[in-house]
């Protein structure tokens, strides 16, 4: 018989697992890893509303995507264009970024799988006599290691020609040049830290769902068990 067990600690772990998976996925897909040096508007471009020159803009570059602005000379305005600059894996700008993409993709796939499984931990707490929380916590720890490897390798690719075109000739491995780090990089770091927090917190979720109070509720014949 399926017993639905909900505790504060197990629910918090489930929510954190889902948030971490989505955060890493969004960061990976974003083009805002590097913010390029400002590019001035040409003297011919005029803002339709103010009549003055448009503000300089900062193009952004991701692991496999980029955002820039395309000029419309007839309309005297710029439209932001975002999309992948690499049509296939081999066209990613740097071998280090290719390795980063692999490590991050593996880590994110593991996190998404754990997030999916975590939803069902309210009904299923063990598989083949092994705690599903402990198994998921172990997988989250492994995913965190993949994410760390990817984030360590990513700055090594700043010396590629693609990055130099955005960050200037002073850019090199682990040196940003004229670029700055975008929100996607910081999100990936924050998500990695939360991944390890989830891995540790999974043990607390296991303790909460197998406590004496839960066992007493089960012995009383309750199918829905909610504990603070």
mmCIF file of C-alpha atoms in Angstrom:
data_model
loop_
_atom_site.group_PDB
_atom_site.id
_atom_site.type_symbol
_atom_site.label_atom_id
_atom_site.label_comp_id
_atom_site.label_asym_id
_atom_site.label_seq_id
_atom_site.Cartn_x
_atom_site.Cartn_y
_atom_site.Cartn_z
ATOM 1 C CA UNK A 1 0.000 0.000 0.000
ATOM 2 C CA UNK A 2 1.273 3.464 -0.916
ATOM 3 C CA UNK A 3 1.736 5.840 1.987
ATOM 4 C CA UNK A 4 1.977 9.518 1.064
ATOM 5 C CA UNK A 5 4.532 11.010 3.448
ATOM 6 C CA UNK A 6 5.098 14.764 3.450
ATOM 7 C CA UNK A 7 7.454 16.492 5.880
ATOM 8 C CA UNK A 8 8.926 19.979 5.863
ATOM 9 C CA UNK A 9 12.431 18.662 5.260
ATOM 10 C CA UNK A 10 11.464 16.277 2.455
ATOM 11 C CA UNK A 11 9.343 18.933 0.746
ATOM 12 C CA UNK A 12 12.136 21.518 1.036
ATOM 13 C CA UNK A 13 14.604 19.061 -0.482
ATOM 14 C CA UNK A 14 12.217 18.360 -3.363
ATOM 15 C CA UNK A 15 11.678 22.055 -4.082
ATOM 16 C CA UNK A 16 15.412 22.811 -3.920
ATOM 17 C CA UNK A 17 16.153 19.899 -6.261
ATOM 18 C CA UNK A 18 13.701 21.252 -8.831
ATOM 19 C CA UNK A 19 14.974 24.829 -8.507
ATOM 20 C CA UNK A 20 18.612 23.759 -8.902
ATOM 21 C CA UNK A 21 17.862 21.728 -12.036
ATOM 22 C CA UNK A 22 15.989 24.607 -13.679
ATOM 23 C CA UNK A 23 18.615 27.182 -12.651
ATOM 24 C CA UNK A 24 21.459 25.177 -14.190
ATOM 25 C CA UNK A 25 19.459 24.454 -17.336
ATOM 26 C CA UNK A 26 18.556 28.117 -17.864
ATOM 27 C CA UNK A 27 22.153 29.219 -17.231
ATOM 28 C CA UNK A 28 23.491 26.642 -19.696
ATOM 29 C CA UNK A 29 21.101 27.778 -22.434
ATOM 30 C CA UNK A 30 21.708 31.491 -21.850
ATOM 31 C CA UNK A 31 24.022 33.663 -23.949
ATOM 32 C CA UNK A 32 24.832 35.908 -20.962
ATOM 33 C CA UNK A 33 28.030 34.212 -19.780
ATOM 34 C CA UNK A 34 30.278 36.996 -21.041
ATOM 35 C CA UNK A 35 29.308 40.638 -21.493
ATOM 36 C CA UNK A 36 31.411 42.111 -24.281
ATOM 37 C CA UNK A 37 33.023 45.505 -24.478
ATOM 38 C CA UNK A 38 30.715 48.382 -25.377
ATOM 39 C CA UNK A 39 30.204 48.970 -29.079
ATOM 40 C CA UNK A 40 29.304 52.555 -30.005
ATOM 41 C CA UNK A 41 26.433 53.387 -32.274
ATOM 42 C CA UNK A 42 27.372 54.841 -35.628
ATOM 43 C CA UNK A 43 26.784 58.546 -36.220
ATOM 44 C CA UNK A 44 24.076 57.737 -38.772
ATOM 45 C CA UNK A 45 21.932 55.904 -36.204
ATOM 46 C CA UNK A 46 19.395 58.133 -34.504
ATOM 47 C CA UNK A 47 16.879 57.243 -31.847
ATOM 48 C CA UNK A 48 13.354 57.774 -33.216
ATOM 49 C CA UNK A 49 11.965 59.021 -29.883
ATOM 50 C CA UNK A 50 14.703 61.437 -28.772
ATOM 51 C CA UNK A 51 16.379 62.363 -32.024
ATOM 52 C CA UNK A 52 19.790 61.705 -30.452
ATOM 53 C CA UNK A 53 22.356 58.993 -30.946
ATOM 54 C CA UNK A 54 21.574 55.628 -29.444
ATOM 55 C CA UNK A 55 23.433 54.415 -26.373
ATOM 56 C CA UNK A 56 26.360 52.035 -26.864
ATOM 57 C CA UNK A 57 25.383 48.417 -26.374
ATOM 58 C CA UNK A 58 27.136 45.371 -24.932
ATOM 59 C CA UNK A 59 26.950 42.151 -26.967
ATOM 60 C CA UNK A 60 26.884 38.952 -24.925
ATOM 61 C CA UNK A 61 28.444 35.558 -25.535
ATOM 62 C CA UNK A 62 27.523 32.166 -24.114
ATOM 63 C CA UNK A 63 28.998 28.697 -24.431
ATOM 64 C CA UNK A 64 27.309 28.117 -27.788
ATOM 65 C CA UNK A 65 25.082 31.182 -28.249
ATOM 66 C CA UNK A 66 25.357 34.944 -28.523
ATOM 67 C CA UNK A 67 23.268 38.108 -28.445
ATOM 68 C CA UNK A 68 24.025 41.159 -30.548
ATOM 69 C CA UNK A 69 22.164 44.047 -32.137
ATOM 70 C CA UNK A 70 21.385 44.315 -35.810
ATOM 71 C CA UNK A 71 21.086 47.740 -37.386
ATOM 72 C CA UNK A 72 18.113 48.686 -39.529
ATOM 73 C CA UNK A 73 19.327 51.671 -41.504
ATOM 74 C CA UNK A 74 15.883 52.461 -42.932
ATOM 75 C CA UNK A 75 14.243 52.412 -39.508
ATOM 76 C CA UNK A 76 17.229 53.950 -37.683
ATOM 77 C CA UNK A 77 17.032 51.481 -34.804
ATOM 78 C CA UNK A 78 18.638 48.312 -33.512
ATOM 79 C CA UNK A 79 16.993 44.963 -32.827
ATOM 80 C CA UNK A 80 18.546 42.462 -30.460
ATOM 81 C CA UNK A 81 19.282 39.139 -32.126
ATOM 82 C CA UNK A 82 19.964 36.096 -29.944
ATOM 83 C CA UNK A 83 20.707 32.571 -31.053
ATOM 84 C CA UNK A 84 23.385 29.921 -31.374
ATOM 85 C CA UNK A 85 26.557 30.894 -33.214
ATOM 86 C CA UNK A 86 27.480 27.198 -33.457
ATOM 87 C CA UNK A 87 25.327 25.051 -35.715
ATOM 88 C CA UNK A 88 26.876 21.862 -34.347
ATOM 89 C CA UNK A 89 29.080 20.742 -31.471
ATOM 90 C CA UNK A 90 32.342 21.054 -33.449
ATOM 91 C CA UNK A 91 31.657 24.735 -34.156
ATOM 92 C CA UNK A 92 31.737 25.712 -30.468
ATOM 93 C CA UNK A 93 34.458 28.344 -30.252
ATOM 94 C CA UNK A 94 36.907 26.555 -27.964
ATOM 95 C CA UNK A 95 37.848 22.994 -27.095
ATOM 96 C CA UNK A 96 37.615 24.029 -23.456
ATOM 97 C CA UNK A 97 34.067 25.257 -24.024
ATOM 98 C CA UNK A 98 33.230 21.966 -25.740
ATOM 99 C CA UNK A 99 34.446 20.148 -22.623
ATOM 100 C CA UNK A 100 32.470 22.606 -20.488
ATOM 101 C CA UNK A 101 29.333 21.887 -22.515
ATOM 102 C CA UNK A 102 29.792 18.132 -22.036
ATOM 103 C CA UNK A 103 30.374 18.311 -18.280
ATOM 104 C CA UNK A 104 27.524 20.772 -17.703
ATOM 105 C CA UNK A 105 25.149 18.769 -19.900
ATOM 106 C CA UNK A 106 25.880 15.543 -17.996
ATOM 107 C CA UNK A 107 25.476 17.302 -14.646
ATOM 108 C CA UNK A 108 22.207 18.943 -15.707
ATOM 109 C CA UNK A 109 20.774 15.677 -17.028
ATOM 110 C CA UNK A 110 21.484 14.041 -13.677
ATOM 111 C CA UNK A 111 19.905 16.956 -11.813
ATOM 112 C CA UNK A 112 16.802 16.861 -14.035
ATOM 113 C CA UNK A 113 16.453 13.124 -13.446
ATOM 114 C CA UNK A 114 16.752 13.627 -9.676
ATOM 115 C CA UNK A 115 14.232 16.501 -9.789
ATOM 116 C CA UNK A 116 11.774 14.240 -11.621
ATOM 117 C CA UNK A 117 12.256 11.394 -9.147
ATOM 118 C CA UNK A 118 12.026 13.730 -6.147
ATOM 119 C CA UNK A 119 8.382 14.467 -6.948
ATOM 120 C CA UNK A 120 7.526 10.806 -6.362
ATOM 121 C CA UNK A 121 9.401 10.500 -3.067
ATOM 122 C CA UNK A 122 6.172 11.388 -1.284
ATOM 123 C CA UNK A 123 4.862 7.948 -2.269
ATOM 124 C CA UNK A 124 8.034 5.911 -2.778
ATOM 125 C CA UNK A 125 10.798 6.194 -0.198
ATOM 126 C CA UNK A 126 12.917 3.183 -1.123
ATOM 127 C CA UNK A 127 13.906 1.104 -4.138
ATOM 128 C CA UNK A 128 15.274 -2.426 -3.675
ATOM 129 C CA UNK A 129 15.619 -1.724 0.054
ATOM 130 C CA UNK A 130 17.776 1.334 -0.609
ATOM 131 C CA UNK A 131 16.642 4.801 0.436
ATOM 132 C CA UNK A 132 15.674 6.834 -2.616
ATOM 133 C CA UNK A 133 16.787 9.986 -0.774
ATOM 134 C CA UNK A 134 20.295 8.618 -0.252
ATOM 135 C CA UNK A 135 20.531 7.479 -3.871
ATOM 136 C CA UNK A 136 19.360 10.879 -5.126
ATOM 137 C CA UNK A 137 21.745 12.648 -2.751
ATOM 138 C CA UNK A 138 24.642 10.604 -4.139
ATOM 139 C CA UNK A 139 23.604 11.458 -7.698
ATOM 140 C CA UNK A 140 23.408 15.146 -6.815
ATOM 141 C CA UNK A 141 26.919 14.993 -5.408
ATOM 142 C CA UNK A 142 28.162 13.394 -8.652
ATOM 143 C CA UNK A 143 26.307 16.031 -10.694
ATOM 144 C CA UNK A 144 27.959 18.748 -8.600
ATOM 145 C CA UNK A 145 31.405 17.358 -9.479
ATOM 146 C CA UNK A 146 30.572 17.472 -13.200
ATOM 147 C CA UNK A 147 29.368 21.065 -12.826
ATOM 148 C CA UNK A 148 32.570 22.081 -11.015
ATOM 149 C CA UNK A 149 34.717 20.570 -13.768
ATOM 150 C CA UNK A 150 32.747 22.466 -16.395
ATOM 151 C CA UNK A 151 33.015 25.782 -14.560
ATOM 152 C CA UNK A 152 36.764 25.339 -14.001
ATOM 153 C CA UNK A 153 37.386 24.657 -17.694
ATOM 154 C CA UNK A 154 35.164 27.460 -18.978
ATOM 155 C CA UNK A 155 37.575 30.391 -18.257
ATOM 156 C CA UNK A 156 40.376 28.495 -20.024
ATOM 157 C CA UNK A 157 38.519 29.177 -23.272
ATOM 158 C CA UNK A 158 38.591 32.958 -22.941
ATOM 159 C CA UNK A 159 41.635 33.055 -25.208
ATOM 160 C CA UNK A 160 39.765 31.699 -28.247
ATOM 161 C CA UNK A 161 39.201 33.958 -31.254
ATOM 162 C CA UNK A 162 35.478 34.226 -30.578
ATOM 163 C CA UNK A 163 36.055 35.518 -27.052
ATOM 164 C CA UNK A 164 38.808 37.879 -28.236
ATOM 165 C CA UNK A 165 36.415 39.412 -30.774
ATOM 166 C CA UNK A 166 34.081 40.244 -27.878
ATOM 167 C CA UNK A 167 36.609 41.020 -25.132
ATOM 168 C CA UNK A 168 39.537 42.584 -26.985
ATOM 169 C CA UNK A 169 43.093 41.422 -27.611
ATOM 170 C CA UNK A 170 43.974 41.414 -23.908
ATOM 171 C CA UNK A 171 41.625 38.483 -23.325
ATOM 172 C CA UNK A 172 43.319 35.139 -22.717
ATOM 173 C CA UNK A 173 42.855 32.001 -20.648
ATOM 174 C CA UNK A 174 41.450 33.016 -17.237
ATOM 175 C CA UNK A 175 41.771 36.724 -18.193
ATOM 176 C CA UNK A 176 38.584 38.548 -19.183
ATOM 177 C CA UNK A 177 40.134 41.449 -21.035
ATOM 178 C CA UNK A 178 37.449 44.080 -21.665
ATOM 179 C CA UNK A 179 34.587 41.701 -20.866
ATOM 180 C CA UNK A 180 32.713 41.138 -17.636
ATOM 181 C CA UNK A 181 30.944 38.048 -16.351
ATOM 182 C CA UNK A 182 27.209 37.808 -16.976
ATOM 183 C CA UNK A 183 24.396 36.581 -14.769
ATOM 184 C CA UNK A 184 24.423 33.097 -16.341
ATOM 185 C CA UNK A 185 27.925 32.355 -15.012
ATOM 186 C CA UNK A 186 26.989 33.447 -11.499
ATOM 187 C CA UNK A 187 23.747 31.462 -11.719
ATOM 188 C CA UNK A 188 25.718 28.351 -12.673
ATOM 189 C CA UNK A 189 28.031 28.860 -9.689
ATOM 190 C CA UNK A 190 25.098 29.420 -7.328
ATOM 191 C CA UNK A 191 23.342 26.358 -8.713
ATOM 192 C CA UNK A 192 26.461 24.262 -8.163
ATOM 193 C CA UNK A 193 26.669 25.339 -4.525
ATOM 194 C CA UNK A 194 22.976 24.551 -4.048
ATOM 195 C CA UNK A 195 23.528 21.154 -5.673
ATOM 196 C CA UNK A 196 25.916 20.138 -2.889
ATOM 197 C CA UNK A 197 23.558 21.600 -0.291
ATOM 198 C CA UNK A 198 20.791 19.406 -1.731
ATOM 199 C CA UNK A 199 23.081 16.377 -1.640
ATOM 200 C CA UNK A 200 23.731 16.923 2.067
ATOM 201 C CA UNK A 201 20.122 17.841 2.842
ATOM 202 C CA UNK A 202 18.844 14.614 1.268
ATOM 203 C CA UNK A 203 20.029 12.816 4.414
ATOM 204 C CA UNK A 204 17.751 15.052 6.497
ATOM 205 C CA UNK A 205 14.838 14.263 4.183
ATOM 206 C CA UNK A 206 15.521 10.558 4.722
ATOM 207 C CA UNK A 207 15.605 10.987 8.499
ATOM 208 C CA UNK A 208 12.359 12.980 8.469
ATOM 209 C CA UNK A 209 10.411 10.406 6.423
ATOM 210 C CA UNK A 210 11.613 7.421 8.464
ATOM 211 C CA UNK A 211 11.184 8.920 11.937
ATOM 212 C CA UNK A 212 9.308 7.247 14.782
ATOM 213 C CA UNK A 213 6.392 9.643 14.341
ATOM 214 C CA UNK A 214 5.982 8.552 10.729
ATOM 215 C CA UNK A 215 6.066 4.879 11.726
ATOM 216 C CA UNK A 216 3.408 5.512 14.374
ATOM 217 C CA UNK A 217 1.165 7.161 11.797
ATOM 218 C CA UNK A 218 1.636 4.186 9.443
ATOM 219 C CA UNK A 219 0.777 1.698 12.225
ATOM 220 C CA UNK A 220 -2.414 3.650 12.877
ATOM 221 C CA UNK A 221 -3.447 2.917 9.290
ATOM 222 C CA UNK A 222 -3.092 6.426 7.858
ATOM 223 C CA UNK A 223 -2.291 6.700 4.168
ATOM 224 C CA UNK A 224 -1.668 10.458 4.122
ATOM 225 C CA UNK A 225 0.950 11.545 6.640
ATOM 226 C CA UNK A 226 1.893 15.210 7.012
ATOM 227 C CA UNK A 227 4.430 16.219 9.635
ATOM 228 C CA UNK A 228 6.181 19.482 10.384
#
